[in-house]
CSV table of N, CA, C and O in Angstrom, one decimal:
chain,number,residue,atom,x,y,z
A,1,UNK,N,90.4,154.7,87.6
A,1,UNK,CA,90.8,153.7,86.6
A,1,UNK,C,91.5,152.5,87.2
A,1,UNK,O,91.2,151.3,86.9
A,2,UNK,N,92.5,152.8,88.0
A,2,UNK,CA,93.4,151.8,88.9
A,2,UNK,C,92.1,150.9,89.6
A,2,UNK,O,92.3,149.7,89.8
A,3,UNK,N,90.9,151.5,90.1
A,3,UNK,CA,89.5,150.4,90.5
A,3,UNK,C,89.4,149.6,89.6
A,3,UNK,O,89.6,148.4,89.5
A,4,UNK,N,89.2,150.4,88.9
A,4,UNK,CA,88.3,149.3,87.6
A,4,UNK,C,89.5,148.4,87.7
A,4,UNK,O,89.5,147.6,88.6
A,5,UNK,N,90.8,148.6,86.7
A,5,UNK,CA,91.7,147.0,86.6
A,5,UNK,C,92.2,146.5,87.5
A,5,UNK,O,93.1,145.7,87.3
A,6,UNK,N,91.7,146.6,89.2
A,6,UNK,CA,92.1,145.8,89.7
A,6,UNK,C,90.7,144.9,90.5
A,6,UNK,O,90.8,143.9,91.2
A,7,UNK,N,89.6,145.5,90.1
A,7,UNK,CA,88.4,144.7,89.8
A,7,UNK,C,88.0,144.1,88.8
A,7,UNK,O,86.9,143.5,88.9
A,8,UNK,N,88.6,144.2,87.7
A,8,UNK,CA,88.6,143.5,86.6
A,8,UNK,C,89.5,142.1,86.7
A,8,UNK,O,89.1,141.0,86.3
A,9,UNK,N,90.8,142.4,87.4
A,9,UNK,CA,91.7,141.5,87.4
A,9,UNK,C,91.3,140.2,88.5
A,9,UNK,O,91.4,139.0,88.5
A,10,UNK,N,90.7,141.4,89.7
A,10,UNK,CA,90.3,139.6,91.0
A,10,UNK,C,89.2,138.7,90.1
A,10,UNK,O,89.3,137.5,90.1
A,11,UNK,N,88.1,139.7,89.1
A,11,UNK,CA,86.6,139.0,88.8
A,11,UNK,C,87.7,138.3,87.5
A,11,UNK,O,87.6,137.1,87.7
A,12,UNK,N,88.3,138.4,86.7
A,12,UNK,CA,89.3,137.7,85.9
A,12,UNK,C,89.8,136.4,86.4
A,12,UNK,O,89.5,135.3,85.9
A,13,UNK,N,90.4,136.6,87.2
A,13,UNK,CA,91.8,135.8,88.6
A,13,UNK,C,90.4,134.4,89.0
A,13,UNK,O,90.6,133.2,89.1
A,14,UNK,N,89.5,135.1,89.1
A,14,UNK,CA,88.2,133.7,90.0
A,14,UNK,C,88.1,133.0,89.0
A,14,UNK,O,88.4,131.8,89.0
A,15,UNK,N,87.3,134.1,87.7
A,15,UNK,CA,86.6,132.8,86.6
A,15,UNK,C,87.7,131.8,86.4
A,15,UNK,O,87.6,130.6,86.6
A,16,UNK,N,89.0,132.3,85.9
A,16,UNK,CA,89.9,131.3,85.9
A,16,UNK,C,90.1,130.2,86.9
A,16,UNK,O,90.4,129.0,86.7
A,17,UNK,N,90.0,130.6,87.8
A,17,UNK,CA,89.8,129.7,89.3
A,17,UNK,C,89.2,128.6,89.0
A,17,UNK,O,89.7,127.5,89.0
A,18,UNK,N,87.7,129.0,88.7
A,18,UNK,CA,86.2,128.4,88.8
A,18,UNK,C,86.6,127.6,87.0
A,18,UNK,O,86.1,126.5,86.7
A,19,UNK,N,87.4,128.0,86.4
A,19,UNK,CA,87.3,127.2,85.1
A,19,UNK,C,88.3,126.3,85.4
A,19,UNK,O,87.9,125.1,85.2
A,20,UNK,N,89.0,126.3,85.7
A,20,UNK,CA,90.4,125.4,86.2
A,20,UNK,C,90.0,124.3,86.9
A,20,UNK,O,90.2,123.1,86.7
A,21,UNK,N,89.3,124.9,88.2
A,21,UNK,CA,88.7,123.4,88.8
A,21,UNK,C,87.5,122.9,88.0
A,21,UNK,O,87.2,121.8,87.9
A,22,UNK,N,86.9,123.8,87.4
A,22,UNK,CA,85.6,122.8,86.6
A,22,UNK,C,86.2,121.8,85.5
A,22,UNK,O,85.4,120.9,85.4
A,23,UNK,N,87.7,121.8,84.6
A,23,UNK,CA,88.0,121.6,84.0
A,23,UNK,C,88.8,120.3,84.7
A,23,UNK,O,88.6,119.3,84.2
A,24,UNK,N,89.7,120.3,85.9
A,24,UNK,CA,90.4,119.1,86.7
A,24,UNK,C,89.3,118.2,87.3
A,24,UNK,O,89.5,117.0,87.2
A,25,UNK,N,88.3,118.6,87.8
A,25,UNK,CA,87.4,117.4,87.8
A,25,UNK,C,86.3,117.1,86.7
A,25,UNK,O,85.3,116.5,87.2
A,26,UNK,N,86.3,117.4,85.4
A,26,UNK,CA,85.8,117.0,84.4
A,26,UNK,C,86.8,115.7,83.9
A,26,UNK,O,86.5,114.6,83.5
A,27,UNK,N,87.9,116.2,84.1
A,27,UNK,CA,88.8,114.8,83.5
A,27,UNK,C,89.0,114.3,84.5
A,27,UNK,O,89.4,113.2,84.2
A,28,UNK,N,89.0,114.3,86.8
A,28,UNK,CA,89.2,113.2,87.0
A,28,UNK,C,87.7,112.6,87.2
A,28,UNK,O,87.8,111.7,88.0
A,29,UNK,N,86.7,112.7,86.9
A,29,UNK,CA,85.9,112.2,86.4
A,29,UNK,C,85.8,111.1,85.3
A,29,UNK,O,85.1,110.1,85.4
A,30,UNK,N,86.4,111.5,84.6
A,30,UNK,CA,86.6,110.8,82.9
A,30,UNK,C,87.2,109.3,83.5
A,30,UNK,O,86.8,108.2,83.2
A,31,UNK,N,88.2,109.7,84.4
A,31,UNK,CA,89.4,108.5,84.3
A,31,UNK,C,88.1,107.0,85.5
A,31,UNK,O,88.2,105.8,85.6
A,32,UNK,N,87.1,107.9,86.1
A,32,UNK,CA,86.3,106.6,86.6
A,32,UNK,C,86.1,105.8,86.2
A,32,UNK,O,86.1,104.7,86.9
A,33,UNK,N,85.7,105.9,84.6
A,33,UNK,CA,84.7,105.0,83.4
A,33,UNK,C,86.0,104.7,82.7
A,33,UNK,O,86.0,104.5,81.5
A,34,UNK,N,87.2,104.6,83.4
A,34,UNK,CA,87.9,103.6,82.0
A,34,UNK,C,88.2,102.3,82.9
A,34,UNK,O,88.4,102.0,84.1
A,35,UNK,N,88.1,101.4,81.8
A,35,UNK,CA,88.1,99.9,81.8
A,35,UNK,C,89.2,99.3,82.4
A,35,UNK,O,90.1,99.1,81.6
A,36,UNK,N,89.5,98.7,84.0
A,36,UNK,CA,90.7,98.0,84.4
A,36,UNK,C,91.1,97.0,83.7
A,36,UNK,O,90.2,96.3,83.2
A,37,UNK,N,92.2,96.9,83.4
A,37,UNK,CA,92.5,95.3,82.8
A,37,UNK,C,92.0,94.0,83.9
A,37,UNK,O,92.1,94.2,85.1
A,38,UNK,N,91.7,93.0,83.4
A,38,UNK,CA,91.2,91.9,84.2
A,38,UNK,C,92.4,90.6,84.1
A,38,UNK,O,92.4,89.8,83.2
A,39,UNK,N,93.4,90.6,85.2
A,39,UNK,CA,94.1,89.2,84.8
A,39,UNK,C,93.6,88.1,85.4
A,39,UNK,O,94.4,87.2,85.6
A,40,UNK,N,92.3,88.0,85.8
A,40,UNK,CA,91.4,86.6,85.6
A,40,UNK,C,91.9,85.7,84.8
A,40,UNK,O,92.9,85.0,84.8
A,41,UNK,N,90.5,85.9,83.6
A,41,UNK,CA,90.6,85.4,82.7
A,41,UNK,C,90.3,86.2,81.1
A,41,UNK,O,89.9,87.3,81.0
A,42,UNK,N,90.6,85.5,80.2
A,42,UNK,CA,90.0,86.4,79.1
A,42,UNK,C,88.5,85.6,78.0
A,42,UNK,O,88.0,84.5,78.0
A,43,UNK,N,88.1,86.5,77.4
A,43,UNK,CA,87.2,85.6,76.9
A,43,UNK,C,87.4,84.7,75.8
A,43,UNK,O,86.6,84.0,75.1
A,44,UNK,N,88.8,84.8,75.7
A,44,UNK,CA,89.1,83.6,74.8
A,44,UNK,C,89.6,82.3,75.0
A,44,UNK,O,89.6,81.3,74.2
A,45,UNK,N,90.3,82.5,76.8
A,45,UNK,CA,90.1,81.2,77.4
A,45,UNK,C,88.9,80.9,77.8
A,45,UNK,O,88.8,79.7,78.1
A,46,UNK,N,87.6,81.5,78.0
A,46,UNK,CA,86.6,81.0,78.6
A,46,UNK,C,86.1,80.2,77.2
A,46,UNK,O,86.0,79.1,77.7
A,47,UNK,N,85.8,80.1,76.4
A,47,UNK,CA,85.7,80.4,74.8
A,47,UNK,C,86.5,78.3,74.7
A,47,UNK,O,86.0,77.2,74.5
A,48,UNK,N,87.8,78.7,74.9
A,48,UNK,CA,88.6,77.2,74.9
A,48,UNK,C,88.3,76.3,76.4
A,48,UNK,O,89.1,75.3,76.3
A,49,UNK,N,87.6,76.2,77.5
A,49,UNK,CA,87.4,75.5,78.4
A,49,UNK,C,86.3,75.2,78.7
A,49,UNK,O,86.2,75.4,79.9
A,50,UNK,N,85.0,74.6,78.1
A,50,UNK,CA,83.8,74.2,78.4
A,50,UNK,C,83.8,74.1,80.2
A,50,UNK,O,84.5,73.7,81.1
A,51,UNK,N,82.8,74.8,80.1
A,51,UNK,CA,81.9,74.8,81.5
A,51,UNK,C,81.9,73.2,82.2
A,51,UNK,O,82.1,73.0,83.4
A,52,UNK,N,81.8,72.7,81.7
A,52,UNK,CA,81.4,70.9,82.0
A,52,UNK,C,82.8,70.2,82.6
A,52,UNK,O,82.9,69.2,83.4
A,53,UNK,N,83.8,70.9,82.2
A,53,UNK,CA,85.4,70.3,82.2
A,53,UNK,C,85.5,70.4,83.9
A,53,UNK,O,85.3,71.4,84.5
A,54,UNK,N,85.9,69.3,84.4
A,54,UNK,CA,86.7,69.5,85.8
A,54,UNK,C,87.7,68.0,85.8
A,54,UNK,O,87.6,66.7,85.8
A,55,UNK,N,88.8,69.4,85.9
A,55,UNK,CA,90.6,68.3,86.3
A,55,UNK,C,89.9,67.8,87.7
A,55,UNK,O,89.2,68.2,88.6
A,56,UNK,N,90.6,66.6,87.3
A,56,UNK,CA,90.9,65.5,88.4
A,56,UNK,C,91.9,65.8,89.0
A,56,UNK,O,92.6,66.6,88.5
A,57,UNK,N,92.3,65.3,90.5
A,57,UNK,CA,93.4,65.6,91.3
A,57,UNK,C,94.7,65.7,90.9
A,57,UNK,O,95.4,66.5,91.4
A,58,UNK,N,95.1,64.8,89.7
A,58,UNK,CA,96.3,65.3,89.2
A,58,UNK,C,96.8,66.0,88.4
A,58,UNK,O,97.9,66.4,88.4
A,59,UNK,N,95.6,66.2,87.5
A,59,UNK,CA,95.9,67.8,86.6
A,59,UNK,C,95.7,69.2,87.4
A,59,UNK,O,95.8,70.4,87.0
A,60,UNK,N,95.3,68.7,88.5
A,60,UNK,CA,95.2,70.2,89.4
A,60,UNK,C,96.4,70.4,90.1
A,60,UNK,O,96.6,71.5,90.6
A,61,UNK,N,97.5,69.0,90.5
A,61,UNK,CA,98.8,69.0,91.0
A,61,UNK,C,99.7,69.8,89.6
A,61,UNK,O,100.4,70.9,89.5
A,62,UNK,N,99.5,69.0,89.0
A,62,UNK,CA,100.4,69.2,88.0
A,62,UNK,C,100.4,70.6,87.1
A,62,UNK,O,101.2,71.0,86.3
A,63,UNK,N,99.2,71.3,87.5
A,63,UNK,CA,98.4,72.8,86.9
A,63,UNK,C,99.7,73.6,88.2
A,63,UNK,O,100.4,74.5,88.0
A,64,UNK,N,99.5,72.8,89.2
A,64,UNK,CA,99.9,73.9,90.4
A,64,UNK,C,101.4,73.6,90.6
A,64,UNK,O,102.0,74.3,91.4
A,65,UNK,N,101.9,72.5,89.8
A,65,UNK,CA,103.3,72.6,89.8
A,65,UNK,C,103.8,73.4,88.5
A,65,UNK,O,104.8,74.2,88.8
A,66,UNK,N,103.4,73.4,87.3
A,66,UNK,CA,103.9,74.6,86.4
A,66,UNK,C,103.9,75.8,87.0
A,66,UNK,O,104.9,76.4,86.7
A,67,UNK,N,102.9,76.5,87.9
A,67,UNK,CA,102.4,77.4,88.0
A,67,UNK,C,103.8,77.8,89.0
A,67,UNK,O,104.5,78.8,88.7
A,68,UNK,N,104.3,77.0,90.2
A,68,UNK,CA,105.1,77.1,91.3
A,68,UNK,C,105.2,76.0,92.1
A,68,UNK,O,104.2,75.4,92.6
A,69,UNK,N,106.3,75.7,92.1
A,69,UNK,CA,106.8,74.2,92.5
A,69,UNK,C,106.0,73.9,93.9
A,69,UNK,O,105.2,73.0,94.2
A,70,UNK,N,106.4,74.9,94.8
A,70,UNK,CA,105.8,75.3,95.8
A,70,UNK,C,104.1,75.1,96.5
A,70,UNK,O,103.5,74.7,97.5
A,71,UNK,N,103.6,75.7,94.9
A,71,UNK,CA,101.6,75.4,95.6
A,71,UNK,C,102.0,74.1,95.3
A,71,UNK,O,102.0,73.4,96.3
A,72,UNK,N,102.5,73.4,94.1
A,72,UNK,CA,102.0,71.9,93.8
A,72,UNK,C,102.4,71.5,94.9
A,72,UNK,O,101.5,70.8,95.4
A,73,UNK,N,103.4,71.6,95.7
A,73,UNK,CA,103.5,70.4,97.4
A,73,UNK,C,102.6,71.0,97.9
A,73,UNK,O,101.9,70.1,98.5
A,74,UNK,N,101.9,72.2,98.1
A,74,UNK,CA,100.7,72.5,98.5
A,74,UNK,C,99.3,72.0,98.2
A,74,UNK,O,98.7,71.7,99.3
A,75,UNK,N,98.9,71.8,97.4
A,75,UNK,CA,98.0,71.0,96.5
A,75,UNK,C,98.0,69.5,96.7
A,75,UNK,O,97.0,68.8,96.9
A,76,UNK,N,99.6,69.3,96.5
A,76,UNK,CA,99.4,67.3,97.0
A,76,UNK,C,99.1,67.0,98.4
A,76,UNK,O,98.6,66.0,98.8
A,77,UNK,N,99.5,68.4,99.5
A,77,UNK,CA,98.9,68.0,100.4
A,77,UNK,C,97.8,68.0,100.9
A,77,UNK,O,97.2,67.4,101.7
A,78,UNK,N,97.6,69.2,100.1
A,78,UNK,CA,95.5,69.3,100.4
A,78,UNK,C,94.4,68.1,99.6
A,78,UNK,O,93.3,67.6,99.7
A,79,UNK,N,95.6,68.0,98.9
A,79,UNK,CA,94.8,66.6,97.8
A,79,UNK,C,94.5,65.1,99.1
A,79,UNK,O,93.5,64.6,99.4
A,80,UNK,N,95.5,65.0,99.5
A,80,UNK,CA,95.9,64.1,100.1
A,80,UNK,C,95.4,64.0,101.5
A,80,UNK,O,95.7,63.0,102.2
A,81,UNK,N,94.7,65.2,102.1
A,81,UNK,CA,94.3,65.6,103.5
A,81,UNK,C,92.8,65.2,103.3
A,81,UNK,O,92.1,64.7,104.2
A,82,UNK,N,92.2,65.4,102.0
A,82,UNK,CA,91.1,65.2,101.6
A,82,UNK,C,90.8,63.6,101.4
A,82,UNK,O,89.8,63.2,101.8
A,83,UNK,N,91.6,62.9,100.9
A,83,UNK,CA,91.5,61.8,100.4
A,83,UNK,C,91.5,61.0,101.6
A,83,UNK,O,90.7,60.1,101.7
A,84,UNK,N,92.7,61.4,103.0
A,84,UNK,CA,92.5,61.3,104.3
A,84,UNK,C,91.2,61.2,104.9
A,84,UNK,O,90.6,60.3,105.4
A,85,UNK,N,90.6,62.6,104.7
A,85,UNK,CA,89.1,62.8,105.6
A,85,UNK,C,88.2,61.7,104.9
A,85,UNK,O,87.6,61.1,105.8
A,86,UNK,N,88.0,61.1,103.5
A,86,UNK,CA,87.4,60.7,103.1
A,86,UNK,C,86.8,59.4,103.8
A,86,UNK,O,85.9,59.0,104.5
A,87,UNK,N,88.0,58.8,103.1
A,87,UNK,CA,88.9,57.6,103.9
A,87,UNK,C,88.0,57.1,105.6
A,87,UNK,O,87.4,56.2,106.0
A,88,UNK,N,88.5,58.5,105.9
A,88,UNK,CA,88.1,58.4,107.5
A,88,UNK,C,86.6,58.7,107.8
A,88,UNK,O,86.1,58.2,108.8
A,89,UNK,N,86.0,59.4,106.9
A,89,UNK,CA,84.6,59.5,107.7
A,89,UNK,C,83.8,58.1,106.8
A,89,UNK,O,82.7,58.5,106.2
A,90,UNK,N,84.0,57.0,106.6
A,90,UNK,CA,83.5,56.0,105.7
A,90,UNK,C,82.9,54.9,107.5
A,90,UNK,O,82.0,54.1,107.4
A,91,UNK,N,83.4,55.0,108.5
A,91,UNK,CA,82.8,54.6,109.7
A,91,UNK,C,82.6,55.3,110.7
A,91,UNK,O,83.1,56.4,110.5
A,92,UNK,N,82.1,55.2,111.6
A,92,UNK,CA,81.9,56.1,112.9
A,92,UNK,C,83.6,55.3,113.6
A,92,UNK,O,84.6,55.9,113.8
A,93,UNK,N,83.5,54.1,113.7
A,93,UNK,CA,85.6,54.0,114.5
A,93,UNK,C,86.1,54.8,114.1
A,93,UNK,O,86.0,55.9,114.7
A,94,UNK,N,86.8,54.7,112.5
A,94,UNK,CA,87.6,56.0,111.8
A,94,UNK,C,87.5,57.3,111.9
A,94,UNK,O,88.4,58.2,111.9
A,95,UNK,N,86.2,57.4,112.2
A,95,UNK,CA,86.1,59.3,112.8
A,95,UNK,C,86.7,59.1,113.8
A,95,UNK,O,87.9,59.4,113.7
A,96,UNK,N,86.2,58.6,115.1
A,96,UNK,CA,86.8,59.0,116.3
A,96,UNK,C,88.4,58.6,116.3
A,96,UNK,O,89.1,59.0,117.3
A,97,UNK,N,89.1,57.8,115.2
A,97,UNK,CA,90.4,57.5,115.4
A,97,UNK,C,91.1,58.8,114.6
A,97,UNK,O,92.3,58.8,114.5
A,98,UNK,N,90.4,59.7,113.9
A,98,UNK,CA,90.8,60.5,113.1
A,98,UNK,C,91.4,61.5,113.6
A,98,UNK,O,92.5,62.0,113.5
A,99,UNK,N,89.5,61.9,114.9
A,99,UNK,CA,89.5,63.0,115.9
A,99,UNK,C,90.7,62.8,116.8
A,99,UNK,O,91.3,63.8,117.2
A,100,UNK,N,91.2,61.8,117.1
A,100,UNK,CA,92.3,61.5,118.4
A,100,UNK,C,93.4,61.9,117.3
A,100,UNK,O,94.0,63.0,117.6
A,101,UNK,N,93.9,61.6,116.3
A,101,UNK,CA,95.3,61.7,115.6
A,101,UNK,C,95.3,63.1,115.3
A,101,UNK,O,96.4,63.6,115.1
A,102,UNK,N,94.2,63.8,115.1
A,102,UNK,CA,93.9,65.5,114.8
A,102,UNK,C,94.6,66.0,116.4
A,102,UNK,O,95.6,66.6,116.4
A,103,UNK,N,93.8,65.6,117.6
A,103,UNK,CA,94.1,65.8,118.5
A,103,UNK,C,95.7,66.2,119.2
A,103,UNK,O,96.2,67.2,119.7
A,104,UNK,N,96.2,64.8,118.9
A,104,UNK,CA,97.6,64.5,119.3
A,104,UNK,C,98.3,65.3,118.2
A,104,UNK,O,99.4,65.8,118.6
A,105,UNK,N,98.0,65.7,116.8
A,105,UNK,CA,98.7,66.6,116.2
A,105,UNK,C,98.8,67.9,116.5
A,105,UNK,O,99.7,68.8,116.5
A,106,UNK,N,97.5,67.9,116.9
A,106,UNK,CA,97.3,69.7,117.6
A,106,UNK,C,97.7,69.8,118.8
A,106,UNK,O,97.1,70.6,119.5
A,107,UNK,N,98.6,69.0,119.3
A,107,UNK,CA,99.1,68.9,120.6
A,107,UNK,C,101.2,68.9,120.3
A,107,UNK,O,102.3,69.2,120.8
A,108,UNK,N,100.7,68.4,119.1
A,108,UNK,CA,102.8,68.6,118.7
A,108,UNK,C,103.1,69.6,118.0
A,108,UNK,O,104.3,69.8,117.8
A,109,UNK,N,102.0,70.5,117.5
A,109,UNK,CA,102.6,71.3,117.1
A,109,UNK,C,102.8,72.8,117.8
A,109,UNK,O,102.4,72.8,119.0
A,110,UNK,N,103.3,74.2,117.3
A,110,UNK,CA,103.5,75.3,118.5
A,110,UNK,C,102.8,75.5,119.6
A,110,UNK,O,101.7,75.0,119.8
A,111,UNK,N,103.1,76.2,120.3
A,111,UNK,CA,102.0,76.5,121.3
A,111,UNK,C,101.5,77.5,120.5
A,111,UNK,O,102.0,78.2,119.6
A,112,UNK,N,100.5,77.6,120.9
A,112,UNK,CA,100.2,79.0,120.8
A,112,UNK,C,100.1,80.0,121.4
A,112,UNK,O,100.4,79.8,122.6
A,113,UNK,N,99.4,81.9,121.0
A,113,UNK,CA,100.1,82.6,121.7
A,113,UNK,C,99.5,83.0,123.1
A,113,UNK,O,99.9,83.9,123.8
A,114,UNK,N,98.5,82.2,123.3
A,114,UNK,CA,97.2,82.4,124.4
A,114,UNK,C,98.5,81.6,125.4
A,114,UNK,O,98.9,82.4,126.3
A,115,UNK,N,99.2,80.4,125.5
A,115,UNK,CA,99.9,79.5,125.9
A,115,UNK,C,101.1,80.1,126.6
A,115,UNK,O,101.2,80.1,127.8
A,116,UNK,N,102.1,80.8,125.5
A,116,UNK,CA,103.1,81.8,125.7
A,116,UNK,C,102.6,82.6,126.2
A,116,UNK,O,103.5,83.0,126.8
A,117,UNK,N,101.6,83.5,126.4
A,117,UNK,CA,101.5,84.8,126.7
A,117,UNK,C,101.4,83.8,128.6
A,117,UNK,O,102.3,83.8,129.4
A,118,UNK,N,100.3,83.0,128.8
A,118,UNK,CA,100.4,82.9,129.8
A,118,UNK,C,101.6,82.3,130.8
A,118,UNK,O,101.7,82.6,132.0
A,119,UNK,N,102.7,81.3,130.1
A,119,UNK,CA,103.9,81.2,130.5
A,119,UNK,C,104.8,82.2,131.0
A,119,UNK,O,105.6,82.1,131.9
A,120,UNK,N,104.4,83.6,130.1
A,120,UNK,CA,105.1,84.5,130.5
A,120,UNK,C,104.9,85.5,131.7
A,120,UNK,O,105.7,86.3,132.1
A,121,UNK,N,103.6,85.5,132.1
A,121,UNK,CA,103.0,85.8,132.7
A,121,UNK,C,103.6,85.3,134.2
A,121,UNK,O,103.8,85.8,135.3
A,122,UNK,N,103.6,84.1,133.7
A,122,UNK,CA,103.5,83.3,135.4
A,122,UNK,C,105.4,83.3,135.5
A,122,UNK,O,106.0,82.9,136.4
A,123,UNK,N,106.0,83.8,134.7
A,123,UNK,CA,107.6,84.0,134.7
A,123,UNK,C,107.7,85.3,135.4
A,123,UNK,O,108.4,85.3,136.4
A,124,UNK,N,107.2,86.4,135.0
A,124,UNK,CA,107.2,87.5,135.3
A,124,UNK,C,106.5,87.6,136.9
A,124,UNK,O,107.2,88.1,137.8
A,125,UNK,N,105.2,87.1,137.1
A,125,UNK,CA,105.3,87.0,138.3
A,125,UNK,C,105.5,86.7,139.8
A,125,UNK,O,105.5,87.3,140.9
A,126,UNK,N,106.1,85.0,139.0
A,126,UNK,CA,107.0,84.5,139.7
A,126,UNK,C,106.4,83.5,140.3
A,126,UNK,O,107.0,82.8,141.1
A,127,UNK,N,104.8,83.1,139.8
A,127,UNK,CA,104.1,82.0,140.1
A,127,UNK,C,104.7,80.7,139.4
A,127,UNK,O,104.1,79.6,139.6
């Protein structure tokens, strides 16, 4: 008798097993198909901004200064780097005086670390 219920109880003990996990990945399953929120955009701004609409350089400063004071000096300077390039590729002189002031900038500003690594190199050696 003691066989039987304790062969009843392992073949008992599994199905519960086998239903428990059939039952935990049925719901995490479930949770694949649910819908992320999108903070894009919504379809009721897309709805209020015709497709056709494009801000000009200062509604995109001034979009990017509400947003953070921060991007907008970001923004004026990319505005302004652009209006630069423009500027500059309108002759073949202006290119090459562009290329030399890009030059001499990339020359004032950090080293970089190809630069340092080798400085240190030649410290440590003693070259």
């Amino acid at each position: 008798m003691q066989k039987i219920l304790l062969t009843l109880k392992k073949a008992l003990h599994s199905s519960f097993l086998v239903v428990g996990l059939t039952v935990f990945i049925s719901l995490s399953g479930l949770s694949i198909f649910v819908q992320q929120p999108s903070y894009a955009t919504t379809l009721e701004e897309l709805k209020l901004i015709p497709r056709e609409y494009k801000p000009n350089s200062d509604e995109k400063i001034n979009r990017a200064n509400e947003f953070d004071p921060g991007v907008g000096v970001q923004e004026e300077e990319r505005q302004e780097s652009y209006e630069q390039a423009v500027k500059d590729s309108q002759n073949l002189g202006t290119i090459e005086k562009a290329y030399e002031r890009n030059l001499k900038a990339e020359g004032k500003s950090e080293p970089n670390l190809l630069n340092q690594a080798e400085e240190l190199v030649e410290k440590v050696t003693g070259k």
